[in-house]
PDB file of C-alpha atoms in Angstrom:
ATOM      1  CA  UNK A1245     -16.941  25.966 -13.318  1.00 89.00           C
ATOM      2  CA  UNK A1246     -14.392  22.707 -13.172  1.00 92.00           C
ATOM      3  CA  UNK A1247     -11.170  23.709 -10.943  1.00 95.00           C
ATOM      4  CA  UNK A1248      -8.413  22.112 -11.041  1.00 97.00           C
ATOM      5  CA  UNK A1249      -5.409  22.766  -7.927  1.00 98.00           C
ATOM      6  CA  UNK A1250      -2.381  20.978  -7.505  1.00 98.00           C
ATOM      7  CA  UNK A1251      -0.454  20.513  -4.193  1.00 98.00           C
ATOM      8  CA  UNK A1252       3.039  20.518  -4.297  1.00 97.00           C
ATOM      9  CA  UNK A1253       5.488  18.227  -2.392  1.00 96.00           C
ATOM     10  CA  UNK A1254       7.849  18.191   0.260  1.00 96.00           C
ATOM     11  CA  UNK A1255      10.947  20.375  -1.068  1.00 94.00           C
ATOM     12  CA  UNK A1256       8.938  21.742  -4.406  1.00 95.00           C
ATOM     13  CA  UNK A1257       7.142  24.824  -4.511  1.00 93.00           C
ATOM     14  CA  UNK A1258       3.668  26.843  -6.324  1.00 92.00           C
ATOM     15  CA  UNK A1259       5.790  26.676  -9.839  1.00 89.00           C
ATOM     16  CA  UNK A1260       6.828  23.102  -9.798  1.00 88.00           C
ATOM     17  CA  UNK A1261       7.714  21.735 -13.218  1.00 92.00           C
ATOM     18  CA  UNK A1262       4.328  19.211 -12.453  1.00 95.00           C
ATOM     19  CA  UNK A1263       1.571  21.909 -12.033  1.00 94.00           C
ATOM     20  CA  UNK A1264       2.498  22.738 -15.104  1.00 95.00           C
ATOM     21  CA  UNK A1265       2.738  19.823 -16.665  1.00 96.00           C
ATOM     22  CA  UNK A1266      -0.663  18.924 -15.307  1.00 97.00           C
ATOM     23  CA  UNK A1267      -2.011  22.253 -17.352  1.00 96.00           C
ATOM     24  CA  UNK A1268      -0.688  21.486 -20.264  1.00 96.00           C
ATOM     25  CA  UNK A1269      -2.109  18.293 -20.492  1.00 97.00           C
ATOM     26  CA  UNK A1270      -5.883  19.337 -19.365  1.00 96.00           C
ATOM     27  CA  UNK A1271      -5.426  22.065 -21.299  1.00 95.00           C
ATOM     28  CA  UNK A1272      -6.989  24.208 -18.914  1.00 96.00           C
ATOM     29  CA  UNK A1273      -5.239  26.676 -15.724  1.00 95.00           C
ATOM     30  CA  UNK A1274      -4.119  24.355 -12.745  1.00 97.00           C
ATOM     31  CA  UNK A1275      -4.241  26.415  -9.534  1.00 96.00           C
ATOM     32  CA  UNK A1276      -0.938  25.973  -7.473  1.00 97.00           C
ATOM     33  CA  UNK A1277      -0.879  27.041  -3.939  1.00 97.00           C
ATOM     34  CA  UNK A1278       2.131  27.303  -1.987  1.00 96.00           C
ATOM     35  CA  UNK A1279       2.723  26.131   1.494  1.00 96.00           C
ATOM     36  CA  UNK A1280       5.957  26.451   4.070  1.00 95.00           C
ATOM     37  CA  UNK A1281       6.860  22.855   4.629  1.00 96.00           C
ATOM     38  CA  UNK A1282       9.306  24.239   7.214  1.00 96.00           C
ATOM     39  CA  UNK A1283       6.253  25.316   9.448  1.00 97.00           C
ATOM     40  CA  UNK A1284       4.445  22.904  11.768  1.00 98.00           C
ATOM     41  CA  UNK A1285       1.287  20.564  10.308  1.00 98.00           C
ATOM     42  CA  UNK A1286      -1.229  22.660  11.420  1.00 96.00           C
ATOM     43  CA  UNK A1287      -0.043  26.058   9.883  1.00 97.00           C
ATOM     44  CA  UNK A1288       0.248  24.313   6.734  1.00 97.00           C
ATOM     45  CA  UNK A1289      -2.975  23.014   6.644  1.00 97.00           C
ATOM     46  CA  UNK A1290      -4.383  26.396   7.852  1.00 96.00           C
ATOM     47  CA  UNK A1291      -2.816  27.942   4.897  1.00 97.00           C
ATOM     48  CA  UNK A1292      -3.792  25.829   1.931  1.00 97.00           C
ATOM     49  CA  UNK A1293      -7.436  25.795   3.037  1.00 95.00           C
ATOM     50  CA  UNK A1294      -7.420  29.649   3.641  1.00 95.00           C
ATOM     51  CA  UNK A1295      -6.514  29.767  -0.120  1.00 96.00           C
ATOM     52  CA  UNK A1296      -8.633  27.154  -1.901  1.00 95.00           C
ATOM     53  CA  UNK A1297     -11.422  29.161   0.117  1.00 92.00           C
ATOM     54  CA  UNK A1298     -10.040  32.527  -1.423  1.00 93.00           C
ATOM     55  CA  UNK A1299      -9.499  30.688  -5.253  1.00 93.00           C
ATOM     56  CA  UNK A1300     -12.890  29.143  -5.132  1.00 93.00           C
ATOM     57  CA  UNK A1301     -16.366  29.298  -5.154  1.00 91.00           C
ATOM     58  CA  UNK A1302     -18.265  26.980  -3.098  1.00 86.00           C
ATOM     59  CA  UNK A1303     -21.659  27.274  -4.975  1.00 88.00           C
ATOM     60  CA  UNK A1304     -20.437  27.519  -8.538  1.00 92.00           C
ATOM     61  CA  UNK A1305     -17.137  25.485  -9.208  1.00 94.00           C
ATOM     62  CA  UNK A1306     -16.866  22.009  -8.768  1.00 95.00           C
ATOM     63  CA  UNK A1307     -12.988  20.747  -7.739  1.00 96.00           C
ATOM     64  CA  UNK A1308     -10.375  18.561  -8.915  1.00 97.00           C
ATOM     65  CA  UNK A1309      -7.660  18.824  -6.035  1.00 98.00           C
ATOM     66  CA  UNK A1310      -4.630  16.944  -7.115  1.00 98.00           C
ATOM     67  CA  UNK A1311      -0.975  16.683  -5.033  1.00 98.00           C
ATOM     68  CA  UNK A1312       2.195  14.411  -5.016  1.00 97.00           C
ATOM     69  CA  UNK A1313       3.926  12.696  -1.961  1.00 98.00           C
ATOM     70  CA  UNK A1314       3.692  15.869   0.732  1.00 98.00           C
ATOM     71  CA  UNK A1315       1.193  17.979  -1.078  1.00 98.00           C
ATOM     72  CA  UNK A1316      -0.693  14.265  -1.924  1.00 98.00           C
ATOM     73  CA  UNK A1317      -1.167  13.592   2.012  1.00 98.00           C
ATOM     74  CA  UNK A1318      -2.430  17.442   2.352  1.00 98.00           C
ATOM     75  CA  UNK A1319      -4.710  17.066  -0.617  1.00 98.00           C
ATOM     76  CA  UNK A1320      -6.238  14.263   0.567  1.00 98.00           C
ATOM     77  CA  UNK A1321      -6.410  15.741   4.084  1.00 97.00           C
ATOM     78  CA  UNK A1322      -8.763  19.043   2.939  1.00 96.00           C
ATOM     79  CA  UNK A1323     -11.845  19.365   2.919  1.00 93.00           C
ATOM     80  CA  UNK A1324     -14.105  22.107   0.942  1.00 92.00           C
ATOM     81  CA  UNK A1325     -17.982  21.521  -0.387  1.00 90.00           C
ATOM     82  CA  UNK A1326     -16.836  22.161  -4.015  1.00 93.00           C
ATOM     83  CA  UNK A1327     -14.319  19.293  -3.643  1.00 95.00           C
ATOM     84  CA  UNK A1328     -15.715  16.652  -6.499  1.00 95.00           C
ATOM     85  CA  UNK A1329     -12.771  14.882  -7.086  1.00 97.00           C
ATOM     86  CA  UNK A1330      -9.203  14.000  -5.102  1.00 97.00           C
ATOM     87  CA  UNK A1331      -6.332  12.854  -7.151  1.00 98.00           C
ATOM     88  CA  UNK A1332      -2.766  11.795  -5.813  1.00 98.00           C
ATOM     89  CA  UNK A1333       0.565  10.239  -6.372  1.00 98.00           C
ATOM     90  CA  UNK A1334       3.200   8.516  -3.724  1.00 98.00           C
ATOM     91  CA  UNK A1335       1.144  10.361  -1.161  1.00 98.00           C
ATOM     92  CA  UNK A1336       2.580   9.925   2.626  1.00 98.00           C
ATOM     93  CA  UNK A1337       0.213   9.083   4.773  1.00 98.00           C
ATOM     94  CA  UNK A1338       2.589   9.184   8.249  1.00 97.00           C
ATOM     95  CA  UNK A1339       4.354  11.993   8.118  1.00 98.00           C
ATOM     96  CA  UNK A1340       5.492  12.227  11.841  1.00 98.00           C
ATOM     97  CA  UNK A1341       7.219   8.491  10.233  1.00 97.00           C
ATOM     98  CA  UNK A1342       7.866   8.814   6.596  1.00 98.00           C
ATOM     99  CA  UNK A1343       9.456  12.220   7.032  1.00 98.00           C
ATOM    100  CA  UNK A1344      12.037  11.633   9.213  1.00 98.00           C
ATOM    101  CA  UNK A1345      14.807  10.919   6.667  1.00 97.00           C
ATOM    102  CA  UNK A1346      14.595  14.790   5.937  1.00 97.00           C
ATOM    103  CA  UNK A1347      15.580  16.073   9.483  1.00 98.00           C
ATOM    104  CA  UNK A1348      18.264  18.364   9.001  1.00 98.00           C
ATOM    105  CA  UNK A1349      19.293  20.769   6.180  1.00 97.00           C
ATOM    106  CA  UNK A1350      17.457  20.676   2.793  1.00 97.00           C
ATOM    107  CA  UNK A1351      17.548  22.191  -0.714  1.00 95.00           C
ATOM    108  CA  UNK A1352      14.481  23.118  -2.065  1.00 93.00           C
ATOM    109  CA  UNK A1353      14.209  22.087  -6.014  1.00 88.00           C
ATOM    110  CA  UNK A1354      12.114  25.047  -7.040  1.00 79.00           C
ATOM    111  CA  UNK A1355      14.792  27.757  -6.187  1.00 85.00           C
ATOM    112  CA  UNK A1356      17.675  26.131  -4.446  1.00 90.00           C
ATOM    113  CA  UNK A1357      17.661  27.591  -1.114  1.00 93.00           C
ATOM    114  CA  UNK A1358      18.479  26.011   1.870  1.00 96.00           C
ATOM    115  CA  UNK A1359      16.095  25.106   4.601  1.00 97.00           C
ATOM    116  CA  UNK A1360      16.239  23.083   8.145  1.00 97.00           C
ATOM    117  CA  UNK A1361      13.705  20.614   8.529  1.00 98.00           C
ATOM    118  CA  UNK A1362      13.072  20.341  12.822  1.00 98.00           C
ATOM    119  CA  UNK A1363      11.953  17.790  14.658  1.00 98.00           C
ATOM    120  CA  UNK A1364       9.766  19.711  16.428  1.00 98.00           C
ATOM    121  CA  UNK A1365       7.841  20.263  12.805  1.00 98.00           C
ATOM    122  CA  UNK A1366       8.344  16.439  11.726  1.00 98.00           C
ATOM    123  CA  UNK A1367       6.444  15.796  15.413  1.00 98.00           C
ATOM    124  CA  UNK A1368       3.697  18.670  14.517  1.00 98.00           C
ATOM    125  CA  UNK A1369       2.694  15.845  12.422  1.00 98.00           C
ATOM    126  CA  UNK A1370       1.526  13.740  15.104  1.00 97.00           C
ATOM    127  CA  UNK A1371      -1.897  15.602  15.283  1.00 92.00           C
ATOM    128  CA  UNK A1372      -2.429  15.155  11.762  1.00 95.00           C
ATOM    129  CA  UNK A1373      -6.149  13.052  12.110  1.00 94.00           C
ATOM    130  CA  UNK A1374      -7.267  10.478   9.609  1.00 95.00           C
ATOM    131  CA  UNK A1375      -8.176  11.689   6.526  1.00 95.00           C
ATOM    132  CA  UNK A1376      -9.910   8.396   5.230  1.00 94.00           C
ATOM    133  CA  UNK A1377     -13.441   9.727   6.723  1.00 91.00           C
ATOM    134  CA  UNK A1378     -14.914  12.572   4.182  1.00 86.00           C
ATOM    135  CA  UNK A1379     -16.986  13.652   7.020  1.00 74.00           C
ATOM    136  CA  UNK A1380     -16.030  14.603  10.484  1.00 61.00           C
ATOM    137  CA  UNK A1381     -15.227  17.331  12.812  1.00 59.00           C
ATOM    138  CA  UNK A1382     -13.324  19.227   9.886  1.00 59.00           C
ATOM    139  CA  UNK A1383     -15.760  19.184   7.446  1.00 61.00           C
ATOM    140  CA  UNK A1384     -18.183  20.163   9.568  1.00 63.00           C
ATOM    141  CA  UNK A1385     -16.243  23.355  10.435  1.00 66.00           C
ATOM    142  CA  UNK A1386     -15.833  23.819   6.606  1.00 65.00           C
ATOM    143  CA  UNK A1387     -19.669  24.275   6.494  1.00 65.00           C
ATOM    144  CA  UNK A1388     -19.719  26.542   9.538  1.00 67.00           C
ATOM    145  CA  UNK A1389     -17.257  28.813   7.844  1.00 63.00           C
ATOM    146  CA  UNK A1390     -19.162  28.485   4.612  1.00 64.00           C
ATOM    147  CA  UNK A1391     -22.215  29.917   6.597  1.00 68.00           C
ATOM    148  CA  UNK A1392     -19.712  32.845   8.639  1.00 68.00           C
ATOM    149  CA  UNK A1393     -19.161  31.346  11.695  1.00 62.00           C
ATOM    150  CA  UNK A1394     -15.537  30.688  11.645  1.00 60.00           C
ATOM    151  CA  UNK A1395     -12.195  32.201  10.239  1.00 59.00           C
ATOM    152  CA  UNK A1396     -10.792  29.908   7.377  1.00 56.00           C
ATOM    153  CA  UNK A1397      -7.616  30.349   8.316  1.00 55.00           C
ATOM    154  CA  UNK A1398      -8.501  28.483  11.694  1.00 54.00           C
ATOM    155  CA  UNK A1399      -6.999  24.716  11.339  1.00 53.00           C
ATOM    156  CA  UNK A1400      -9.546  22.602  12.527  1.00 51.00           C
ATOM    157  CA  UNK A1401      -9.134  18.856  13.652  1.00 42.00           C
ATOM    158  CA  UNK A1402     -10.350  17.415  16.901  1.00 36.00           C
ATOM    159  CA  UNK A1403     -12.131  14.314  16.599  1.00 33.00           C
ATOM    160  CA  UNK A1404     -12.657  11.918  13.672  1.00 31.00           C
ATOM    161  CA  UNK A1405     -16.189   9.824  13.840  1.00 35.00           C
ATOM    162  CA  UNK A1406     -16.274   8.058  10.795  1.00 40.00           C
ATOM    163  CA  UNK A1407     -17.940   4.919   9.065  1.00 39.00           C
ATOM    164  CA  UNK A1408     -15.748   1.690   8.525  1.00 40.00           C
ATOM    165  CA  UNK A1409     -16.883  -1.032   6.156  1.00 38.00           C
ATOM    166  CA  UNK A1410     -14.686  -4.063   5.665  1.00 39.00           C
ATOM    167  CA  UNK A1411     -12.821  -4.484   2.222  1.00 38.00           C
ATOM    168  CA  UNK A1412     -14.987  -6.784   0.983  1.00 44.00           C
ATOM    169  CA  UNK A1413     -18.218  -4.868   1.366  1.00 48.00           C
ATOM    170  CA  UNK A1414     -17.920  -2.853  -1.691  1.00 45.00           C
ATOM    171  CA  UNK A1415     -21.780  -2.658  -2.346  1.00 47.00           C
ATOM    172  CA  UNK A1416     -22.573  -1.615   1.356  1.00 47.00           C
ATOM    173  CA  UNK A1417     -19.710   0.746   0.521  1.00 47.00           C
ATOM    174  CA  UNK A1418     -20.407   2.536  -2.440  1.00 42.00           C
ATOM    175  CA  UNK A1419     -23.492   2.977  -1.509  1.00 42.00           C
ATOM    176  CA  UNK A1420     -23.096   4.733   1.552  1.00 46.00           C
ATOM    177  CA  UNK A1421     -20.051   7.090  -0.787  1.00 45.00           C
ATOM    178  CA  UNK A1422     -22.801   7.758  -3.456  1.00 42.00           C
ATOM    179  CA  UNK A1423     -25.314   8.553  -0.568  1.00 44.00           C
ATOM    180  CA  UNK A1424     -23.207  10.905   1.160  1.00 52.00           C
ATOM    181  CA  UNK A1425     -21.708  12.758  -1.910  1.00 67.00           C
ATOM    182  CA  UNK A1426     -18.201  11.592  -1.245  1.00 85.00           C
ATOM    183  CA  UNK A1427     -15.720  12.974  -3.833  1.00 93.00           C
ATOM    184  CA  UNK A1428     -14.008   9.824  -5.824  1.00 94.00           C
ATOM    185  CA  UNK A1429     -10.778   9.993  -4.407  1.00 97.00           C
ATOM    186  CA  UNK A1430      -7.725   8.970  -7.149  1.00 97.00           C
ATOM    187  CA  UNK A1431      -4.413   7.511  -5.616  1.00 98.00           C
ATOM    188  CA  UNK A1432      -1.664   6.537  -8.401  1.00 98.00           C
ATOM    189  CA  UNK A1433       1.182   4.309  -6.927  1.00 98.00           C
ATOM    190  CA  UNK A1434       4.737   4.255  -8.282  1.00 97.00           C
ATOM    191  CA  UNK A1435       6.048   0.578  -9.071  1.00 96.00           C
ATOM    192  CA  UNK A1436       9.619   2.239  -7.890  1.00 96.00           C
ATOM    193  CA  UNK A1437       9.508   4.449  -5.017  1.00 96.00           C
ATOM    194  CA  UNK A1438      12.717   5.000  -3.382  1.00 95.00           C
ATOM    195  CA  UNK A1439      11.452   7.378  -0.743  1.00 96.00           C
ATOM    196  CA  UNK A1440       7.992   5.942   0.470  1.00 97.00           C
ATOM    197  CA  UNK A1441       6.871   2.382   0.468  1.00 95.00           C
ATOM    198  CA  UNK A1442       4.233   2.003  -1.574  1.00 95.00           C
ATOM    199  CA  UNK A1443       2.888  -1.216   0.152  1.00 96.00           C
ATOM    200  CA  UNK A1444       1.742   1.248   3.418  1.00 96.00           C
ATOM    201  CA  UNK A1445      -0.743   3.711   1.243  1.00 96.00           C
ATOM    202  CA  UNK A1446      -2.081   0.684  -0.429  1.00 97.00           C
ATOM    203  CA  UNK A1447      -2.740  -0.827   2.607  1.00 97.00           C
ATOM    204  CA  UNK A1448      -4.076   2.057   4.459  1.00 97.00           C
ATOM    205  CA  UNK A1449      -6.335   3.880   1.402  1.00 97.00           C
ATOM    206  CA  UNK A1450      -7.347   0.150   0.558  1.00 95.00           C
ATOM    207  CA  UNK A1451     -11.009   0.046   0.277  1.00 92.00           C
ATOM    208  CA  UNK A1452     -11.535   4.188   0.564  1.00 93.00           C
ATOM    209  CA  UNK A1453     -10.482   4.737  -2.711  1.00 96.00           C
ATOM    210  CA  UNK A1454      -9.234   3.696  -6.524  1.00 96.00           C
ATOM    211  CA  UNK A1455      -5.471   2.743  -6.160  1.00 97.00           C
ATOM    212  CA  UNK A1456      -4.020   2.392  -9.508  1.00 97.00           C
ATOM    213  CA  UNK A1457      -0.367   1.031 -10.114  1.00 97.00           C
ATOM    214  CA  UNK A1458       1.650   3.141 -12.266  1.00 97.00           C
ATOM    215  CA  UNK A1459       5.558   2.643 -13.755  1.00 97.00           C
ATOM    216  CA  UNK A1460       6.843   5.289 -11.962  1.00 97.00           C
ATOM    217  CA  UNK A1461       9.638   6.215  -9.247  1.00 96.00           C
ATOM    218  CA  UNK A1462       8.649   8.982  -6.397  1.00 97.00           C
ATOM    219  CA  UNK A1463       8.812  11.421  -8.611  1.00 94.00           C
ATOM    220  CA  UNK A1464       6.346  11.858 -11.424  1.00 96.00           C
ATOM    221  CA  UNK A1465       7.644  12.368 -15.031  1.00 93.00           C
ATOM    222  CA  UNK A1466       5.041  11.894 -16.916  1.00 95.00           C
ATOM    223  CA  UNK A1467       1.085  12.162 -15.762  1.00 97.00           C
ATOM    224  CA  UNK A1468      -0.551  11.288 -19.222  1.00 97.00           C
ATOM    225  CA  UNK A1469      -1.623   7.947 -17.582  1.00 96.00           C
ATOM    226  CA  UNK A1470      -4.520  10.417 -15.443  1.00 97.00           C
ATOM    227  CA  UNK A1471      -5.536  12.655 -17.969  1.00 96.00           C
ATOM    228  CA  UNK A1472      -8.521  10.809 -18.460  1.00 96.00           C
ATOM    229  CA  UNK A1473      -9.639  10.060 -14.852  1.00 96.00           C
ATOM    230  CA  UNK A1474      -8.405  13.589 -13.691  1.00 96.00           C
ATOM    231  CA  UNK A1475     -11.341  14.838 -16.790  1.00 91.00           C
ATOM    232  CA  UNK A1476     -13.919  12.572 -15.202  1.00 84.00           C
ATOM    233  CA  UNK A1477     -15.006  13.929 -12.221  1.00 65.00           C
ATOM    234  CA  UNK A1478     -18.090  11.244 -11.450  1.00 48.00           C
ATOM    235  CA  UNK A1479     -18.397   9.294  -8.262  1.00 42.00           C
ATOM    236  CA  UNK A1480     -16.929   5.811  -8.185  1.00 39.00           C
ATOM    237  CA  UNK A1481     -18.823   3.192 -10.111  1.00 39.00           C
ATOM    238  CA  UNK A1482     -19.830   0.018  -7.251  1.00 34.00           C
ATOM    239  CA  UNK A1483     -17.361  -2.565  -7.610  1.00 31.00           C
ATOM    240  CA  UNK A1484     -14.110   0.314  -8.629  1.00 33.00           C
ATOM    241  CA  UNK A1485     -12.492   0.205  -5.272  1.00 33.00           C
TER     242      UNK A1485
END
């Protein structure tokens, strides 16, 4: 069965005006799981994998995870064997860095309470590995727990060992995705982000996956422009990236 979850950002919450946006325009139920921004990296993490594990099932649905800015860095970050497909927008990709404007006291848009971002959190970032890799030390514990060996809500994140291929390498590239059933990984970029440069995730997703350019600020108004993609759930074509 196709899936289709959608991480919320820094300061939104589960019933964020864009989850449902993004069902209304698939036309289909968008799983929204929520997440306590105000806890440290790894509790966050823990949490959102516990419940993609409980919301799906490994051996029958295939999964488009989708997530903006905060919830775009986590969705990129998970891992989960029914993952076919990763989709985000203005995703951070240093958060021990990028977040560090929101020390301090915060409103939350989904319900307008107030909330104190701590640096102690904003450092919890700092073990955050590199996501780039589809398989590692985390995935590998994703199949352990698949199998009963481990508690899902157990972060996991040692080591990364991955494979790096120079930009320019696309064929050597590809192939290697295609051989090792890497999910094509989506990343839209707004032309006018006022809270994260776009110029960083270009230049650190460039080459591991399909950056499109989109007329957008941070936040998303209108997703229309990823209907189509977000319905396609095939690998990469060589020569995409």
């Amino acid at each position: 069965m196709k899936r289709f979850v959608y991480i919320h950002g820094f300061n939104s919450g589960a019933r964020s005006r864009s989850g449902r946006e993004l069902g209304r325009l698939l036309e289909t139920e968008v799983l929204c799981p929520e997440y306590d921004y105000a806890r440290p990296f790894s509790e966050c993490l823990a949490s959102l994998r516990c419940q993609l594990f409980e919301s799906v099932d490994a051996k029958k649905d295939s999964v488009c995870l989708m997530g903006s800015s905060l919830g775009g860095f986590y969705a990129l970050m998970l891992r989960h064997p029914a993952i076919v497909h990763v989709a985000a927008w203005n995703p951070v990709v240093f958060p021990a860095i990028q977040l560090e404007q929101f020390l301090g006291t915060n409103t939350r848009f989904s319900d307008g309470s107030i909330w104190e971002f701590t640096r102690e959190t904003l450092l919890s970032y700092a073990q955050a590995p590199d996501p780039r890799p589809w398989y590692n030390d985390m995935r590998t514990c994703e199949e352990i727990r698949l199998k009963g060996g481990a508690d899902a809500e157990t972060p996991c994140f040692h080591r990364y060992d991955g494979h790096v291929f120079s930009t320019d390498d696309k064929e050597k590239r590809m192939s290697f995705l295609r051989g090792q059933g890497i999910p094509r990984r989506d990343i839209f970029l707004g032309d006018s982000d006022d809270i994260l440069d776009a110029r960083l995730s270009r230049a650190f997703w460039q080459g591991m996956a399909c950056l499109h350019d989109i007329v957008s600020g941070h936040q998303i108004l209108d997703y229309s422009h990823a209907v189509d993609i977000l319905k396609d759930t095939a690998l990469p074509e060589s020569g995409s990236l």
